[in-house]
Coordinates of C-alpha atoms in Angstrom, one line a residue:
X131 CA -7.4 31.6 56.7
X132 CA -4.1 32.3 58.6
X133 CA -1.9 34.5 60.4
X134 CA 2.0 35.2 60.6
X135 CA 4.2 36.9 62.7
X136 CA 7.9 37.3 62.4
X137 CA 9.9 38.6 64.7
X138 CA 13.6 38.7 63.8
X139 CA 15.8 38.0 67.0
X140 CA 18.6 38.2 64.9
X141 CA 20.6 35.5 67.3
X142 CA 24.1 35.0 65.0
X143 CA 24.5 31.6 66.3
X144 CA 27.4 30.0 66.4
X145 CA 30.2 32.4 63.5
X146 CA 32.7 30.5 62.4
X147 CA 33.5 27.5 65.7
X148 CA 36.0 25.9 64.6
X149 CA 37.7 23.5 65.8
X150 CA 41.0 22.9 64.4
X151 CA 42.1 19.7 63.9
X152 CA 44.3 17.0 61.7
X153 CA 42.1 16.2 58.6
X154 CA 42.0 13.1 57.1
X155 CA 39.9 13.1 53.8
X156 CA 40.5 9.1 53.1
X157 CA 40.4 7.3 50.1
X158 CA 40.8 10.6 47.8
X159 CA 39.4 8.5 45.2
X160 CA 35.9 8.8 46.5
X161 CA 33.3 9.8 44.3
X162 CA 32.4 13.7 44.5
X163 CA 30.3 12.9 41.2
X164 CA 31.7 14.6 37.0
X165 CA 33.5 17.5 36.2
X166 CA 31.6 20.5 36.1
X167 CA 32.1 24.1 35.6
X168 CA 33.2 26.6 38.1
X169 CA 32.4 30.0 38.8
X170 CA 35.3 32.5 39.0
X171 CA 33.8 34.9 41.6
X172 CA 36.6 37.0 43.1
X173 CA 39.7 38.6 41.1
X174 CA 41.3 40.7 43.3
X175 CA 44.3 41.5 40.7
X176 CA 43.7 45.1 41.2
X177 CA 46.2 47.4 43.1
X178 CA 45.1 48.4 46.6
X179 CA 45.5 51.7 46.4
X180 CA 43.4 52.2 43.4
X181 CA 40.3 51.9 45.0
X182 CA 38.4 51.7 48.4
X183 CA 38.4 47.8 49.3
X184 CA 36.6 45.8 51.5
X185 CA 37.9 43.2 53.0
X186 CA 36.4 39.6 51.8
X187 CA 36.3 37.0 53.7
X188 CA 35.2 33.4 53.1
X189 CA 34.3 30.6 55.8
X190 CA 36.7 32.5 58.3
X191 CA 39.4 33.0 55.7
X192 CA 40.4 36.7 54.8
X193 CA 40.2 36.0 50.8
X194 CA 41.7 39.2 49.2
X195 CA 44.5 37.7 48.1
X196 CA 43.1 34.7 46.6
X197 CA 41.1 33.8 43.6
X198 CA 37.8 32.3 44.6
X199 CA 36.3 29.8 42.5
X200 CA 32.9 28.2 43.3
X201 CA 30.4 25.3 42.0
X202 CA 28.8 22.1 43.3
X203 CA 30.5 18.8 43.2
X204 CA 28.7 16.8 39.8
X205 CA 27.6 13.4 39.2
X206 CA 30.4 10.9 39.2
X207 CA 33.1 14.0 39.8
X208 CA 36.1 12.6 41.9
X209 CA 38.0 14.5 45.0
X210 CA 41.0 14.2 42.8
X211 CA 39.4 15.7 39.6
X212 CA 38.7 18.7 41.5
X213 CA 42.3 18.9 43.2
X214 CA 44.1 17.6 39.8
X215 CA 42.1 20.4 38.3
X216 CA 43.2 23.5 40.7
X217 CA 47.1 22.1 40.4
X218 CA 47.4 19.8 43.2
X219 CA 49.4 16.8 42.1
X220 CA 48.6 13.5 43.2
X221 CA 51.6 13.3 45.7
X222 CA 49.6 16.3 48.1
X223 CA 46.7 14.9 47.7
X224 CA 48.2 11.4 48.9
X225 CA 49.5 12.9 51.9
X226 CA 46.0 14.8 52.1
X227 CA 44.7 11.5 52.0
X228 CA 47.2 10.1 54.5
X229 CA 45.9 12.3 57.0
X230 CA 42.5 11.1 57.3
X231 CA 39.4 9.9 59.7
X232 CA 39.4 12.5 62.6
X233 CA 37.9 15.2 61.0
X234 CA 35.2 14.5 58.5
X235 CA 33.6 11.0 57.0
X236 CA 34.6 11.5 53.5
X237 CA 31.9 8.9 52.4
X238 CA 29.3 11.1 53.2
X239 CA 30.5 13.7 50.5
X240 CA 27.6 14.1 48.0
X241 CA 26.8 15.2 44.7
X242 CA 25.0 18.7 44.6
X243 CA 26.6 19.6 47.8
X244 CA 28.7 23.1 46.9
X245 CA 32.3 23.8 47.7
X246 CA 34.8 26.7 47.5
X247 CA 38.5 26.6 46.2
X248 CA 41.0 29.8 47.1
X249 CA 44.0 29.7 44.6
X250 CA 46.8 31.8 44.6
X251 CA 46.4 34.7 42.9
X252 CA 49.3 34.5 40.2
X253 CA 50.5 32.5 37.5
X254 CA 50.3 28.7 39.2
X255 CA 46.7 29.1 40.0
X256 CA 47.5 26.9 42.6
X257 CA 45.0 25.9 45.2
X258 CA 45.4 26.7 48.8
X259 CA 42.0 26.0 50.3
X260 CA 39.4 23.9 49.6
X261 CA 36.0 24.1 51.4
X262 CA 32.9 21.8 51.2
X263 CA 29.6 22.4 52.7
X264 CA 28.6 18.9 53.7
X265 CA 25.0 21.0 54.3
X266 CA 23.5 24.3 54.6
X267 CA 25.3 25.4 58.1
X268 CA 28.3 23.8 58.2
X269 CA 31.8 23.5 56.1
X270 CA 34.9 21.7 56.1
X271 CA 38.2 23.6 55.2
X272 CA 41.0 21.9 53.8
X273 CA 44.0 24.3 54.4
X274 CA 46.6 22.7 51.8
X275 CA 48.8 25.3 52.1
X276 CA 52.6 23.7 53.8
X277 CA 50.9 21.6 56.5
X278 CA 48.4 20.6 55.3
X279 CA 45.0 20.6 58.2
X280 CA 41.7 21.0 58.1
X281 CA 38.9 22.0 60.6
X282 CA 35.1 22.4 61.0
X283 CA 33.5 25.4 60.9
X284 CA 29.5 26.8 61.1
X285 CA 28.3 29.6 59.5
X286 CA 26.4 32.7 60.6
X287 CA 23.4 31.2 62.0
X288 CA 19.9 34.3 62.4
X289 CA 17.2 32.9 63.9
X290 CA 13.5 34.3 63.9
X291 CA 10.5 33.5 65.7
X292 CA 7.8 33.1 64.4
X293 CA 3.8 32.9 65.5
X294 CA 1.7 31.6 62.7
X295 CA -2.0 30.5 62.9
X296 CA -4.8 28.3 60.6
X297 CA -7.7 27.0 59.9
X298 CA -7.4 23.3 57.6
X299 CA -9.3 23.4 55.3
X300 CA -7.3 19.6 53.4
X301 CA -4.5 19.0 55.5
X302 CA -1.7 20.3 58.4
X303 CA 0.9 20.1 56.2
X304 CA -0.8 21.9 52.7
X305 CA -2.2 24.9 55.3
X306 CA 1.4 25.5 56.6
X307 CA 2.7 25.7 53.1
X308 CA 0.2 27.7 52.3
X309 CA 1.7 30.7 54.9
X310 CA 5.0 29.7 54.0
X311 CA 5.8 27.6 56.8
X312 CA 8.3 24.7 56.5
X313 CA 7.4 21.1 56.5
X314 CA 8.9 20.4 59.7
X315 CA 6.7 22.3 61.3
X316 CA 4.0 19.6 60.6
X317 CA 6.3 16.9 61.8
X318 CA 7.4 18.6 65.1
X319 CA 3.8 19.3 65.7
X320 CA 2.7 15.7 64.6
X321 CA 6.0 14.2 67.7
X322 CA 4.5 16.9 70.1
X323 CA 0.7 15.6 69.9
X324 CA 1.4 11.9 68.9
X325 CA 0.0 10.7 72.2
X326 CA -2.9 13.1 72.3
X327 CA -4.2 13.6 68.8
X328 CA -4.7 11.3 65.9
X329 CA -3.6 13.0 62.7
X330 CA -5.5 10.8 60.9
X331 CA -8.4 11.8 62.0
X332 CA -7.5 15.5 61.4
X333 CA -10.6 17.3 59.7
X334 CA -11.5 20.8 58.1
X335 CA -12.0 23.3 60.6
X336 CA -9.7 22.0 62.7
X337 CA -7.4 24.9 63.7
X338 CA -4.0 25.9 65.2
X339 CA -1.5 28.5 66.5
X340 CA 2.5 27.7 66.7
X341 CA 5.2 29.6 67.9
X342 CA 8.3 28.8 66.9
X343 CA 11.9 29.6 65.3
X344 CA 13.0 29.6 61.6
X345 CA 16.9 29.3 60.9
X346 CA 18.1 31.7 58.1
X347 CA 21.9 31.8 56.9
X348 CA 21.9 35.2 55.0
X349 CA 18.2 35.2 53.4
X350 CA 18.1 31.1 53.0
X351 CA 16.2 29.3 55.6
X352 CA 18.0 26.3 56.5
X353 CA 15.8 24.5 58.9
X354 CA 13.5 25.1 61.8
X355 CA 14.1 25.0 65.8
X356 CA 12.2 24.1 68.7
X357 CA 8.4 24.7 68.8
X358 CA 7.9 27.2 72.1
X359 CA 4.3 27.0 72.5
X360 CA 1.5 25.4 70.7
X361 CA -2.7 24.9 70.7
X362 CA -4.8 22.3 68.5
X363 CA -7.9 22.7 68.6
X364 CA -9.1 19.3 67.2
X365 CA -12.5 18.6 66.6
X366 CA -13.5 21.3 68.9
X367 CA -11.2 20.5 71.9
X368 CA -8.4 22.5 73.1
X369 CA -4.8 21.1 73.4
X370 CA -2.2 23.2 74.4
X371 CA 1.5 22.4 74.5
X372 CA 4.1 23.7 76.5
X373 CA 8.1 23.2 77.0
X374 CA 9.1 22.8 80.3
X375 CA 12.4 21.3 82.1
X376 CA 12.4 19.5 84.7
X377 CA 16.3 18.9 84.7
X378 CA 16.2 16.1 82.5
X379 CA 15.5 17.8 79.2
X380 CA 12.9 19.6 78.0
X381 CA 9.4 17.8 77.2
X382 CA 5.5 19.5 76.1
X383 CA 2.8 19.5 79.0
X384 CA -0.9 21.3 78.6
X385 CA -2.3 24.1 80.4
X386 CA -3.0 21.5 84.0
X387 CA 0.7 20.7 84.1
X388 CA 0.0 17.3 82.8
X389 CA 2.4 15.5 80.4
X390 CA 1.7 15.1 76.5
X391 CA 4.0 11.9 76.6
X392 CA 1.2 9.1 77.2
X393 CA 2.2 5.2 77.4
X394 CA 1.5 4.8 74.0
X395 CA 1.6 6.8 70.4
X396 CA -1.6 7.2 68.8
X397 CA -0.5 5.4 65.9
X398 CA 2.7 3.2 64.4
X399 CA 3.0 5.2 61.8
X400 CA 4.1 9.4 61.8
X401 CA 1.8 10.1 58.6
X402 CA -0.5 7.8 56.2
X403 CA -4.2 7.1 56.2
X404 CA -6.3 4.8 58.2
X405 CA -7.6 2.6 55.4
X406 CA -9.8 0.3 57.3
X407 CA -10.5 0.7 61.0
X408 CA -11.3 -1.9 63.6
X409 CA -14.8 -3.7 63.2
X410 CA -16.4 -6.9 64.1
X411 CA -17.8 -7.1 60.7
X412 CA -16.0 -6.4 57.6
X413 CA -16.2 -7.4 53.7
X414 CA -12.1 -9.0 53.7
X415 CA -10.8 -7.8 49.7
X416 CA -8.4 -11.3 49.9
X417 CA -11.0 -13.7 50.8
X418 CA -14.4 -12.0 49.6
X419 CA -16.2 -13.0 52.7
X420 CA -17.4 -11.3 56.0
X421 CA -15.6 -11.5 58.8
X422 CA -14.0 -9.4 62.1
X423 CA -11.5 -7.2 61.5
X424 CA -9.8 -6.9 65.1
X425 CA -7.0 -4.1 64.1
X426 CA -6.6 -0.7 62.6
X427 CA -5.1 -0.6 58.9
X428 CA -2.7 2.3 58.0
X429 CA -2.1 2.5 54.4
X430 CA 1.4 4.0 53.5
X431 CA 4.0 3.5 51.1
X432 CA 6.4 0.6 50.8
X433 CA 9.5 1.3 53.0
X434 CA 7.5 3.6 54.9
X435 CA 9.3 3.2 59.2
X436 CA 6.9 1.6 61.8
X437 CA 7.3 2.6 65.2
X438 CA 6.8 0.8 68.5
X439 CA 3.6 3.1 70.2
X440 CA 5.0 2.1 73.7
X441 CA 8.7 0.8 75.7
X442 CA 8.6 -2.9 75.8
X443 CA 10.0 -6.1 74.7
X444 CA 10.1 -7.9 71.2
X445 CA 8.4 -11.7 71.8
X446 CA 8.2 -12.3 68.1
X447 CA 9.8 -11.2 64.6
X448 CA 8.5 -13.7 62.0
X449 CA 6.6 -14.9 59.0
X450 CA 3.6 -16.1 58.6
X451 CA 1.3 -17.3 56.2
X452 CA -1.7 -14.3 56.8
X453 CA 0.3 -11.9 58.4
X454 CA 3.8 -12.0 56.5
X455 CA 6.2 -10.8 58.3
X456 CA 5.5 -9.4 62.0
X457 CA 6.8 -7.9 65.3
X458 CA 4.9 -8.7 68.2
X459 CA 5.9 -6.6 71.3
X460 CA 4.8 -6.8 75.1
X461 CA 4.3 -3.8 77.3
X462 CA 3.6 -4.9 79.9
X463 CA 1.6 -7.3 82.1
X464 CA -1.8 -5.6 80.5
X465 CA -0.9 -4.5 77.1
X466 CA 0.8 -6.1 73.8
X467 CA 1.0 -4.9 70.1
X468 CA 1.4 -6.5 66.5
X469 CA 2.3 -5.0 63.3
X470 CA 1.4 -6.9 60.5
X471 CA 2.6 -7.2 56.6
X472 CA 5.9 -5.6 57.0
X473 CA 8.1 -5.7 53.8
X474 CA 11.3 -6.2 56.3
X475 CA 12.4 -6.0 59.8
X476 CA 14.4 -3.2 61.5
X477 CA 17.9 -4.4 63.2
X478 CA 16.1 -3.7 66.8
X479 CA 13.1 -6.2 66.1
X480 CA 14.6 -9.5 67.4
X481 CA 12.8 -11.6 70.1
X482 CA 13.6 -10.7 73.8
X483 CA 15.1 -7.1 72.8
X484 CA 13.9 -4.4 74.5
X485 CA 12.8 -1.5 72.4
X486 CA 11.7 2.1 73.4
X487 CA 8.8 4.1 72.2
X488 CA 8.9 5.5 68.9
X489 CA 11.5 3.2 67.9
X490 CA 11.5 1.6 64.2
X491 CA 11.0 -2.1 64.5
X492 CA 10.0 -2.6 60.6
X493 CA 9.1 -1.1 57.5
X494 CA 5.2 -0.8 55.7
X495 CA 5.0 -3.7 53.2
X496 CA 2.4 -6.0 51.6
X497 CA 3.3 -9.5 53.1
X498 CA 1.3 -12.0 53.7
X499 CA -2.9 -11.5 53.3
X500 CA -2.8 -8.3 52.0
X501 CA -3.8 -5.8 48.7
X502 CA -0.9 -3.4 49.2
X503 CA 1.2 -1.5 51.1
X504 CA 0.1 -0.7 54.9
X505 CA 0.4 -2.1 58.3
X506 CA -2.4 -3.5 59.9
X507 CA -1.8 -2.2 64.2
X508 CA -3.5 -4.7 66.8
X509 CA -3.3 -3.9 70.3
X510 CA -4.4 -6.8 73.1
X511 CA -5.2 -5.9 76.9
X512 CA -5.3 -8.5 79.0
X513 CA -5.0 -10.9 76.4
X514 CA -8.2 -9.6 74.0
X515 CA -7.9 -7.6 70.9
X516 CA -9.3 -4.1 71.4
X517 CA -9.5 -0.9 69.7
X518 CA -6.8 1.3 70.4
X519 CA -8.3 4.2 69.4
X520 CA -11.4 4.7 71.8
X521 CA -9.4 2.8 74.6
X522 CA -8.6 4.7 77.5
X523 CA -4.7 4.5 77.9
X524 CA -2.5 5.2 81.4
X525 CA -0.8 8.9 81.5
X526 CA 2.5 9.6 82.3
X527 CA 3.4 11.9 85.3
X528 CA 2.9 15.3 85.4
X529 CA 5.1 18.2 86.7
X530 CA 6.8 17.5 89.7
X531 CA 5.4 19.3 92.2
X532 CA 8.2 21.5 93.0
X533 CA 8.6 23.0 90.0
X534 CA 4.8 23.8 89.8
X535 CA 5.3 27.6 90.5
X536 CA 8.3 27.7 88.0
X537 CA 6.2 25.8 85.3
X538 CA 2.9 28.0 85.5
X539 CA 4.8 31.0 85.3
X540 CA 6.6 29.8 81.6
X541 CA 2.9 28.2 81.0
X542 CA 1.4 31.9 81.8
X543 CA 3.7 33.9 79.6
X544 CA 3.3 31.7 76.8
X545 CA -0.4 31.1 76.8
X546 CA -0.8 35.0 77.2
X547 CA 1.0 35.2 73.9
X548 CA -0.6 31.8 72.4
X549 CA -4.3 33.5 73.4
X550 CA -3.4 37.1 71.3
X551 CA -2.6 35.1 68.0
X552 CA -5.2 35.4 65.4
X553 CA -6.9 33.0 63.2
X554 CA -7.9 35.3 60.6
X555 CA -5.1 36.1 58.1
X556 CA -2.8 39.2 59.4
X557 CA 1.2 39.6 59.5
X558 CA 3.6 41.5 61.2
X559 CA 6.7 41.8 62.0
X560 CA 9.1 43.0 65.2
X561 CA 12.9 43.0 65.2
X562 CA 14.6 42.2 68.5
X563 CA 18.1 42.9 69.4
X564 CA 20.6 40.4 68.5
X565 CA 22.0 38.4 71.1

């Protein structure tokens, strides 16, 4: 079951800031990746006066006078192909190349990613612009026209907001698909409750209600912004979650004011399994015996980032026969954590570096003791291995009291709309005025 409203605030973020500036495209003989065809999509050979004409324009550029080719750059195509192939001899693209670094990191051009070329609309065919989308919102625009330029641009940015609502019935992420809601919905929602719920331990029934903004560029959603209000109900409990700024940027507190951000993450890892919990007696796979299993596996795939769950310092980074290779880090004068099995260490896990929560200090692997890929999580207060997932942790402040009446007003607004929302499966849709 689920529920979606749209409502179309039709914002028109951000057309066409640009920002002119020297380009420098740099070593021209990067890899775009093969030759590949091109789409002639604008001719505009015919007289003016023969017909009503609209004026085209493309990334900012009035195109009526060009002709407009378009395509994606191939596997193994080169910058120069492209340029050889619109008439621009190697000595232009030189001094193109000559011009480089300011403007845009030509090593992060990628194959797939589409571009534009304007050529002049006679017999050279020569190219005056070309325009690459290094992603879905922004461009880069190579004028090569005399002096030869180029400059950032974004394109017309709509955003919508949207209130959706569900009941799992498998898992957060397959019940937002299933109401057309992006993936990184499920991963803002999993940052915004990492302290208070354990996705892991998400079952069916368990329900929720979102509101928060899709990013279109024409009819193409390009990604997703800030969640503005959320619940969870999670095994019957309530948790709300609510944006609030105290003047240091914006973080989620629930309905009593009371921060989300706890001392520590639920868990090392932002998605997986728990594949063997913490126990005093377990059958071990390696060495077919009984014995105590003082941590909490997570099963995930190889290379998959492990996070510190709290700020502190690294004490060790090493190998060892049982545990392959580990981090261990102290919190403080109460709590430590270990991360066992790793396949390799992050550049921030060194001993005596500090490292901040949520911070990747190694990657899931299957070093050491182990069957495969997972880390096994071990947490230690006051010197003794405990389960961190009935432990009761420290909080983090809550609102500042000052801003109390400010935050219960946002909180009151929100929840009023939060409360409205559905679970059973409705739609609608309300179009604001743009801003």
């Amino acid at each position: 079951m689920a529920y979606l409203a749209l409502v179309n605030t039709s914002t028109n973020l951000l057309f066409f800031r640009v920002k002119p500036a020297l380009l420098v495209l740099g070593i021209f003989a990067l890899l775009f990746a093969s030759c590949g065809d091109e789409e002639l999509i604008a001719d505009v050979g015919i007289p003016v006066d023969t017909l009503q004409t609209k004026t085209s324009i493309h990334y900012g550029i009035v195109s009526d006078s060009f002709l407009v080719f378009q395509s994606s750059v191939k596997k193994n195509e080169l910058l120069s192909h492209i340029l050889l192939r619109h008439h621009i001899p190697y000595s232009e693209i030189d001094a193109l190349v000559k011009q480089a670094k300011d403007v845009f990191d030509v090593t992060q051009i990628r194959s797939g990613r589409n571009y534009t070329v304007l050529c002049k609309n006679d017999s050279t065919e020569k190219a005056q612009f070309f325009i690459y989308e290094p992603n879905a919102t922004d461009f880069i625009v190579c004028d090569l026209r005399n002096e030869m330029k180029v400059y950032r641009g974004e394109k017309e940015v709509t955003e919508v907001r949207r209130e959706v609502a569900g009941e799992i019935n498998s898992s957060l992420y397959e019940t937002l698909m299933d109401i057309d809601v992006s993936p990184a919905v499920a991963m803002k929602l999993s940052e915004i409750y990492a302290w208070s719920i354990d996705f892991y331990r998400i079952q069916k029934g368990d329900k929720f209600k979102v509101i928060f903004v899709d990013r279109y560029v024409e009819d193409t959603r390009v990604g997703v912004g800030d969640i503005q209000a959320a619940l969870f109900i999670h095994r019957n409990e309530e948790f709300y979650a609510f944006p609030f700024d105290q003047g240091q940027g914006s973080n989620y507190f629930d309905e009593n004011a009371k921060s989300l951000r706890k001392a520590f993450l639920k868990s090392p890892l932002k998605f997986g399994r728990i594949s063997s919990g913490y126990t005093m007696k377990r059958y071990h796979p390696v060495q077919k015996r009984m014995k105590a299993h003082l941590g909490t596996d997570y099963a995930a795939p190889t290379g998959t980032p492990i996070l510190s769950v709290g700020d502190g310092v690294v004490i060790e980074a090493k190998y060892s026969k049982f545990n392959g290779n580990y981090v261990k880090v102290k919190h403080n004068g109460t709590y430590t954590t270990q991360y066992l099995h790793m396949s390799k260490f992050s550049k921030s896990a060194k001993p005596g570096k500090y490292v901040k929560q949520g911070d990747v200090i190694g990657y899931v692997g299957s070093t050491g003791l182990a069957t495969g890929p997972h880390v096994c999580f071990r947490f230690w207060k006051n010197g003794k291995q405990v389960n961190h997932r009935t432990e009761k942790l420290p909080p983090s402040l809550p609102v500042d009291r000052k801003y109390l009446p400010q935050f219960e007003a946002v909180k009151d607004s929100l929840k009023k709309e939060l409360d409205v929302i559905p679970f059973e499966h409705n739609s609608k849709e309300v179009a604001l005025a743009g801003v």
